[in-house]
C-alpha cells in the first residue's frame, strides 16, 4: 500500500504549469515538522494534478498550512551535466 498523509506549511509559493495536452500541474514544497527533532522540518516535494492543482495554486501561498493525502512516487532524469538525478515526490 502506497499512502501518505502530510500536514505542513508551504515552503514557497506553489508553481502552476500546464502540460502539452492542457492538464494543470502544480508543484509545491511542504515544510513538515519533524516530531523527533525540535525546531526542525522535513521539506517534502509535492505535485497536484488537474482541478486540485489549479485550486492549490489559486488559494495558497508561502506560509499557508495545508493537509494533503496522496502517494509517494519516484523518478529519475539526466541533468545538464549528464548526471542521473533521483527525485521522490
mmCIF file of N, CA and C in Angstrom:
data_model
loop_
_atom_site.group_PDB
_atom_site.id
_atom_site.type_symbol
_atom_site.label_atom_id
_atom_site.label_comp_id
_atom_site.label_asym_id
_atom_site.label_seq_id
_atom_site.Cartn_x
_atom_site.Cartn_y
_atom_site.Cartn_z
ATOM 1 N N UNK A 1 0.844 -1.165 0.000
ATOM 2 C CA UNK A 1 0.000 0.000 0.000
ATOM 3 C C UNK A 1 0.897 1.238 0.000
ATOM 4 N N UNK A 2 0.604 2.199 -0.861
ATOM 5 C CA UNK A 2 1.400 3.407 -1.000
ATOM 6 C C UNK A 2 0.502 4.601 -0.706
ATOM 7 N N UNK A 3 0.399 4.971 0.573
ATOM 8 C CA UNK A 3 -0.457 6.067 1.005
ATOM 9 C C UNK A 3 0.326 6.961 1.950
ATOM 10 N N UNK A 4 0.172 8.283 1.764
ATOM 11 C CA UNK A 4 0.855 9.234 2.636
ATOM 12 C C UNK A 4 -0.106 10.356 3.001
ATOM 13 N N UNK A 5 -0.042 10.828 4.239
ATOM 14 C CA UNK A 5 -0.805 11.987 4.710
ATOM 15 C C UNK A 5 0.175 12.953 5.348
ATOM 16 N N UNK A 6 0.112 14.213 4.952
ATOM 17 C CA UNK A 6 1.024 15.228 5.469
ATOM 18 C C UNK A 6 0.247 16.466 5.886
ATOM 19 N N UNK A 7 0.716 17.113 6.930
ATOM 20 C CA UNK A 7 0.233 18.433 7.312
ATOM 21 C C UNK A 7 1.463 19.296 7.457
ATOM 22 N N UNK A 8 1.487 20.396 6.720
ATOM 23 C CA UNK A 8 2.648 21.270 6.777
ATOM 24 C C UNK A 8 2.347 22.634 6.189
ATOM 25 N N UNK A 9 3.391 23.436 6.111
ATOM 26 C CA UNK A 9 3.267 24.786 5.558
ATOM 27 C C UNK A 9 4.011 24.866 4.230
ATOM 28 N N UNK A 10 3.487 25.689 3.334
ATOM 29 C CA UNK A 10 4.148 25.893 2.047
ATOM 30 C C UNK A 10 5.498 26.559 2.288
ATOM 31 N N UNK A 11 6.550 25.939 1.790
ATOM 32 C CA UNK A 11 7.897 26.488 1.932
ATOM 33 C C UNK A 11 8.123 27.643 0.965
ATOM 34 N N UNK A 12 7.372 27.667 -0.117
ATOM 35 C CA UNK A 12 7.407 28.755 -1.110
ATOM 36 C C UNK A 12 6.073 28.745 -1.836
ATOM 37 N N UNK A 13 5.818 29.762 -2.627
ATOM 38 C CA UNK A 13 4.568 29.809 -3.377
ATOM 39 C C UNK A 13 4.482 28.623 -4.341
ATOM 40 N N UNK A 14 3.285 28.034 -4.493
ATOM 41 C CA UNK A 14 3.128 26.944 -5.457
ATOM 42 C C UNK A 14 3.301 27.447 -6.886
ATOM 43 N N UNK A 15 3.774 26.561 -7.762
ATOM 44 C CA UNK A 15 4.010 26.898 -9.174
ATOM 45 C C UNK A 15 3.041 26.090 -10.033
ATOM 46 N N UNK A 16 2.234 26.799 -10.823
ATOM 47 C CA UNK A 16 1.250 26.154 -11.690
ATOM 48 C C UNK A 16 1.770 26.139 -13.123
ATOM 49 N N UNK A 17 1.767 24.950 -13.725
ATOM 50 C CA UNK A 17 2.169 24.761 -15.120
ATOM 51 C C UNK A 17 1.075 23.974 -15.827
ATOM 52 N N UNK A 18 1.129 23.948 -17.141
ATOM 53 C CA UNK A 18 0.189 23.148 -17.918
ATOM 54 C C UNK A 18 0.967 22.240 -18.856
ATOM 55 N N UNK A 19 0.531 20.989 -18.948
ATOM 56 C CA UNK A 19 1.165 20.042 -19.864
ATOM 57 C C UNK A 19 0.768 20.392 -21.293
ATOM 58 N N UNK A 20 1.378 19.701 -22.262
ATOM 59 C CA UNK A 20 1.076 19.953 -23.671
ATOM 60 C C UNK A 20 -0.386 19.686 -24.016
ATOM 61 N N UNK A 21 -1.012 18.775 -23.269
ATOM 62 C CA UNK A 21 -2.429 18.488 -23.548
ATOM 63 C C UNK A 21 -3.373 19.327 -22.690
ATOM 64 N N UNK A 22 -2.825 20.295 -21.918
ATOM 65 C CA UNK A 22 -3.648 21.227 -21.157
ATOM 66 C C UNK A 22 -3.943 20.839 -19.726
ATOM 67 N N UNK A 23 -3.366 19.752 -19.233
ATOM 68 C CA UNK A 23 -3.581 19.338 -17.852
ATOM 69 C C UNK A 23 -2.802 20.242 -16.911
ATOM 70 N N UNK A 24 -3.480 20.739 -15.868
ATOM 71 C CA UNK A 24 -2.826 21.593 -14.872
ATOM 72 C C UNK A 24 -1.945 20.741 -13.963
ATOM 73 N N UNK A 25 -0.736 21.249 -13.669
ATOM 74 C CA UNK A 25 0.214 20.588 -12.782
ATOM 75 C C UNK A 25 0.737 21.641 -11.819
ATOM 76 N N UNK A 26 0.606 21.387 -10.520
ATOM 77 C CA UNK A 26 1.077 22.335 -9.505
ATOM 78 C C UNK A 26 2.179 21.685 -8.684
ATOM 79 N N UNK A 27 3.350 22.300 -8.675
ATOM 80 C CA UNK A 27 4.472 21.826 -7.875
ATOM 81 C C UNK A 27 4.599 22.717 -6.649
ATOM 82 N N UNK A 28 4.784 22.081 -5.489
ATOM 83 C CA UNK A 28 4.982 22.839 -4.261
ATOM 84 C C UNK A 28 5.780 22.014 -3.269
ATOM 85 N N UNK A 29 6.353 22.685 -2.297
ATOM 86 C CA UNK A 29 7.130 22.018 -1.257
ATOM 87 C C UNK A 29 6.496 22.321 0.092
ATOM 88 N N UNK A 30 6.252 21.267 0.877
ATOM 89 C CA UNK A 30 5.711 21.428 2.218
ATOM 90 C C UNK A 30 6.813 21.277 3.249
ATOM 91 N N UNK A 31 6.824 22.178 4.221
ATOM 92 C CA UNK A 31 7.696 22.051 5.383
ATOM 93 C C UNK A 31 6.873 21.356 6.463
ATOM 94 N N UNK A 32 7.260 20.121 6.798
ATOM 95 C CA UNK A 32 6.529 19.304 7.755
ATOM 96 C C UNK A 32 7.403 19.127 8.991
ATOM 97 N N UNK A 33 6.868 19.490 10.147
ATOM 98 C CA UNK A 33 7.641 19.378 11.388
ATOM 99 C C UNK A 33 8.099 17.948 11.620
ATOM 100 N N UNK A 34 9.345 17.818 12.052
ATOM 101 C CA UNK A 34 9.899 16.517 12.408
ATOM 102 C C UNK A 34 9.603 16.284 13.888
ATOM 103 N N UNK A 35 8.770 15.298 14.235
ATOM 104 C CA UNK A 35 8.381 15.106 15.633
ATOM 105 C C UNK A 35 9.527 14.623 16.525
ATOM 106 N N UNK A 36 10.619 14.171 15.922
ATOM 107 C CA UNK A 36 11.723 13.629 16.702
ATOM 108 C C UNK A 36 12.837 14.637 16.937
ATOM 109 N N UNK A 37 12.798 15.766 16.236
ATOM 110 C CA UNK A 37 13.838 16.791 16.377
ATOM 111 C C UNK A 37 13.163 18.145 16.544
ATOM 112 N N UNK A 38 13.352 18.743 17.697
ATOM 113 C CA UNK A 38 12.718 20.022 17.998
ATOM 114 C C UNK A 38 13.204 21.117 17.043
ATOM 115 N N UNK A 39 12.281 21.935 16.577
ATOM 116 C CA UNK A 39 12.570 23.067 15.692
ATOM 117 C C UNK A 39 13.203 22.663 14.364
ATOM 118 N N UNK A 40 12.889 21.477 13.874
ATOM 119 C CA UNK A 40 13.373 21.041 12.564
ATOM 120 C C UNK A 40 12.181 20.579 11.725
ATOM 121 N N UNK A 41 12.337 20.711 10.412
ATOM 122 C CA UNK A 41 11.275 20.304 9.492
ATOM 123 C C UNK A 41 11.872 19.497 8.354
ATOM 124 N N UNK A 42 11.048 18.640 7.778
ATOM 125 C CA UNK A 42 11.399 17.935 6.554
ATOM 126 C C UNK A 42 10.707 18.678 5.414
ATOM 127 N N UNK A 43 11.400 18.847 4.303
ATOM 128 C CA UNK A 43 10.849 19.550 3.156
ATOM 129 C C UNK A 43 10.473 18.510 2.106
ATOM 130 N N UNK A 44 9.170 18.382 1.871
ATOM 131 C CA UNK A 44 8.625 17.337 1.021
ATOM 132 C C UNK A 44 8.107 17.948 -0.280
ATOM 133 N N UNK A 45 8.648 17.477 -1.419
ATOM 134 C CA UNK A 45 8.179 17.935 -2.734
ATOM 135 C C UNK A 45 6.849 17.273 -3.039
ATOM 136 N N UNK A 46 5.894 18.065 -3.511
ATOM 137 C CA UNK A 46 4.561 17.557 -3.810
ATOM 138 C C UNK A 46 4.132 18.017 -5.203
ATOM 139 N N UNK A 47 3.246 17.225 -5.817
ATOM 140 C CA UNK A 47 2.690 17.558 -7.130
ATOM 141 C C UNK A 47 1.190 17.299 -7.077
ATOM 142 N N UNK A 48 0.410 18.275 -7.523
ATOM 143 C CA UNK A 48 -1.043 18.114 -7.647
ATOM 144 C C UNK A 48 -1.395 18.227 -9.135
ATOM 145 N N UNK A 49 -2.478 17.549 -9.523
ATOM 146 C CA UNK A 49 -2.866 17.483 -10.934
ATOM 147 C C UNK A 49 -4.303 17.958 -11.116
ATOM 148 N N UNK A 50 -4.610 18.450 -12.316
ATOM 149 C CA UNK A 50 -5.977 18.782 -12.694
ATOM 150 C C UNK A 50 -6.570 19.934 -11.897
ATOM 151 N N UNK A 51 -7.865 19.778 -11.550
ATOM 152 C CA UNK A 51 -8.569 20.824 -10.801
ATOM 153 C C UNK A 51 -7.938 21.093 -9.450
ATOM 154 N N UNK A 52 -7.443 20.065 -8.796
ATOM 155 C CA UNK A 52 -6.785 20.245 -7.499
ATOM 156 C C UNK A 52 -5.551 21.131 -7.655
ATOM 157 N N UNK A 53 -4.807 20.930 -8.724
ATOM 158 C CA UNK A 53 -3.622 21.752 -8.978
ATOM 159 C C UNK A 53 -3.997 23.221 -9.107
ATOM 160 N N UNK A 54 -5.059 23.498 -9.845
ATOM 161 C CA UNK A 54 -5.489 24.888 -10.025
ATOM 162 C C UNK A 54 -5.959 25.500 -8.711
ATOM 163 N N UNK A 55 -6.675 24.733 -7.896
ATOM 164 C CA UNK A 55 -7.129 25.231 -6.597
ATOM 165 C C UNK A 55 -5.967 25.528 -5.653
ATOM 166 N N UNK A 56 -5.003 24.617 -5.607
ATOM 167 C CA UNK A 56 -3.839 24.830 -4.734
ATOM 168 C C UNK A 56 -3.115 26.109 -5.140
ATOM 169 N N UNK A 57 -2.869 26.293 -6.429
ATOM 170 C CA UNK A 57 -2.133 27.461 -6.906
ATOM 171 C C UNK A 57 -2.912 28.752 -6.676
ATOM 172 N N UNK A 58 -4.229 28.685 -6.820
ATOM 173 C CA UNK A 58 -5.060 29.879 -6.688
ATOM 174 C C UNK A 58 -5.256 30.303 -5.235
ATOM 175 N N UNK A 59 -5.389 29.345 -4.321
ATOM 176 C CA UNK A 59 -5.798 29.636 -2.952
ATOM 177 C C UNK A 59 -4.665 29.671 -1.932
ATOM 178 N N UNK A 60 -3.462 29.228 -2.292
ATOM 179 C CA UNK A 60 -2.405 29.095 -1.298
ATOM 180 C C UNK A 60 -1.144 29.858 -1.684
ATOM 181 N N UNK A 61 -0.375 30.196 -0.656
ATOM 182 C CA UNK A 61 0.897 30.887 -0.845
ATOM 183 C C UNK A 61 1.853 30.466 0.263
ATOM 184 N N UNK A 62 3.088 30.915 0.148
ATOM 185 C CA UNK A 62 4.123 30.581 1.124
ATOM 186 C C UNK A 62 3.619 30.861 2.539
ATOM 187 N N UNK A 63 3.828 29.881 3.429
ATOM 188 C CA UNK A 63 3.447 30.030 4.829
ATOM 189 C C UNK A 63 2.099 29.459 5.186
ATOM 190 N N UNK A 64 1.189 29.277 4.209
ATOM 191 C CA UNK A 64 -0.125 28.696 4.485
ATOM 192 C C UNK A 64 0.029 27.245 4.921
ATOM 193 N N UNK A 65 -0.840 26.825 5.863
ATOM 194 C CA UNK A 65 -0.845 25.432 6.293
ATOM 195 C C UNK A 65 -1.872 24.658 5.473
ATOM 196 N N UNK A 66 -1.527 23.414 5.153
ATOM 197 C CA UNK A 66 -2.412 22.564 4.356
ATOM 198 C C UNK A 66 -2.203 21.105 4.754
ATOM 199 N N UNK A 67 -3.239 20.321 4.593
ATOM 200 C CA UNK A 67 -3.143 18.875 4.750
ATOM 201 C C UNK A 67 -3.313 18.237 3.382
ATOM 202 N N UNK A 68 -2.482 17.272 3.068
ATOM 203 C CA UNK A 68 -2.569 16.589 1.778
ATOM 204 C C UNK A 68 -2.553 15.080 1.983
ATOM 205 N N UNK A 69 -3.212 14.386 1.089
ATOM 206 C CA UNK A 69 -3.172 12.930 1.051
ATOM 207 C C UNK A 69 -2.813 12.519 -0.361
ATOM 208 N N UNK A 70 -2.026 11.470 -0.485
ATOM 209 C CA UNK A 70 -1.643 11.007 -1.807
ATOM 210 C C UNK A 70 -0.777 9.778 -1.722
ATOM 211 N N UNK A 71 0.144 9.680 -2.677
ATOM 212 C CA UNK A 71 1.059 8.547 -2.713
ATOM 213 C C UNK A 71 2.455 9.064 -3.026
ATOM 214 N N UNK A 72 3.453 8.279 -2.706
ATOM 215 C CA UNK A 72 4.838 8.626 -2.998
ATOM 216 C C UNK A 72 5.213 8.030 -4.348
ATOM 217 N N UNK A 73 5.876 8.839 -5.163
ATOM 218 C CA UNK A 73 6.359 8.382 -6.465
ATOM 219 C C UNK A 73 7.823 8.768 -6.607
ATOM 220 N N UNK A 74 8.588 7.934 -7.277
ATOM 221 C CA UNK A 74 9.989 8.235 -7.549
ATOM 222 C C UNK A 74 10.203 8.267 -9.052
ATOM 223 N N UNK A 75 11.162 9.092 -9.462
ATOM 224 C CA UNK A 75 11.516 9.173 -10.873
ATOM 225 C C UNK A 75 12.972 9.602 -10.963
ATOM 226 N N UNK A 76 13.526 9.501 -12.141
ATOM 227 C CA UNK A 76 14.904 9.955 -12.345
ATOM 228 C C UNK A 76 15.002 10.627 -13.713
ATOM 229 N N UNK A 77 16.003 11.481 -13.835
ATOM 230 C CA UNK A 77 16.270 12.156 -15.104
ATOM 231 C C UNK A 77 17.746 12.499 -15.155
ATOM 232 N N UNK A 78 18.207 12.854 -16.336
ATOM 233 C CA UNK A 78 19.607 13.231 -16.521
ATOM 234 C C UNK A 78 19.698 14.756 -16.582
ATOM 235 N N UNK A 79 20.529 15.359 -15.717
ATOM 236 C CA UNK A 79 20.642 16.817 -15.690
ATOM 237 C C UNK A 79 21.585 17.313 -16.784
ATOM 238 N N UNK A 80 21.792 18.625 -16.838
ATOM 239 C CA UNK A 80 22.616 19.239 -17.897
ATOM 240 C C UNK A 80 24.064 18.770 -17.883
ATOM 241 N N UNK A 81 24.557 18.346 -16.711
ATOM 242 C CA UNK A 81 25.931 17.862 -16.605
ATOM 243 C C UNK A 81 26.058 16.376 -16.938
ATOM 244 N N UNK A 82 24.936 15.734 -17.277
ATOM 245 C CA UNK A 82 24.957 14.317 -17.624
ATOM 246 C C UNK A 82 24.840 13.383 -16.438
ATOM 247 N N UNK A 83 24.560 13.929 -15.240
ATOM 248 C CA UNK A 83 24.406 13.109 -14.036
ATOM 249 C C UNK A 83 22.953 12.680 -13.874
ATOM 250 N N UNK A 84 22.756 11.454 -13.400
ATOM 251 C CA UNK A 84 21.412 10.960 -13.146
ATOM 252 C C UNK A 84 20.941 11.517 -11.801
ATOM 253 N N UNK A 85 19.754 12.120 -11.788
ATOM 254 C CA UNK A 85 19.179 12.709 -10.581
ATOM 255 C C UNK A 85 17.919 11.923 -10.233
ATOM 256 N N UNK A 86 17.807 11.529 -8.960
ATOM 257 C CA UNK A 86 16.644 10.802 -8.464
ATOM 258 C C UNK A 86 15.769 11.752 -7.663
ATOM 259 N N UNK A 87 14.459 11.675 -7.896
ATOM 260 C CA UNK A 87 13.508 12.566 -7.236
ATOM 261 C C UNK A 87 12.411 11.733 -6.592
ATOM 262 N N UNK A 88 12.040 12.099 -5.362
ATOM 263 C CA UNK A 88 10.904 11.488 -4.671
ATOM 264 C C UNK A 88 9.881 12.592 -4.441
ATOM 265 N N UNK A 89 8.655 12.343 -4.865
ATOM 266 C CA UNK A 89 7.597 13.347 -4.728
ATOM 267 C C UNK A 89 6.364 12.699 -4.138
#
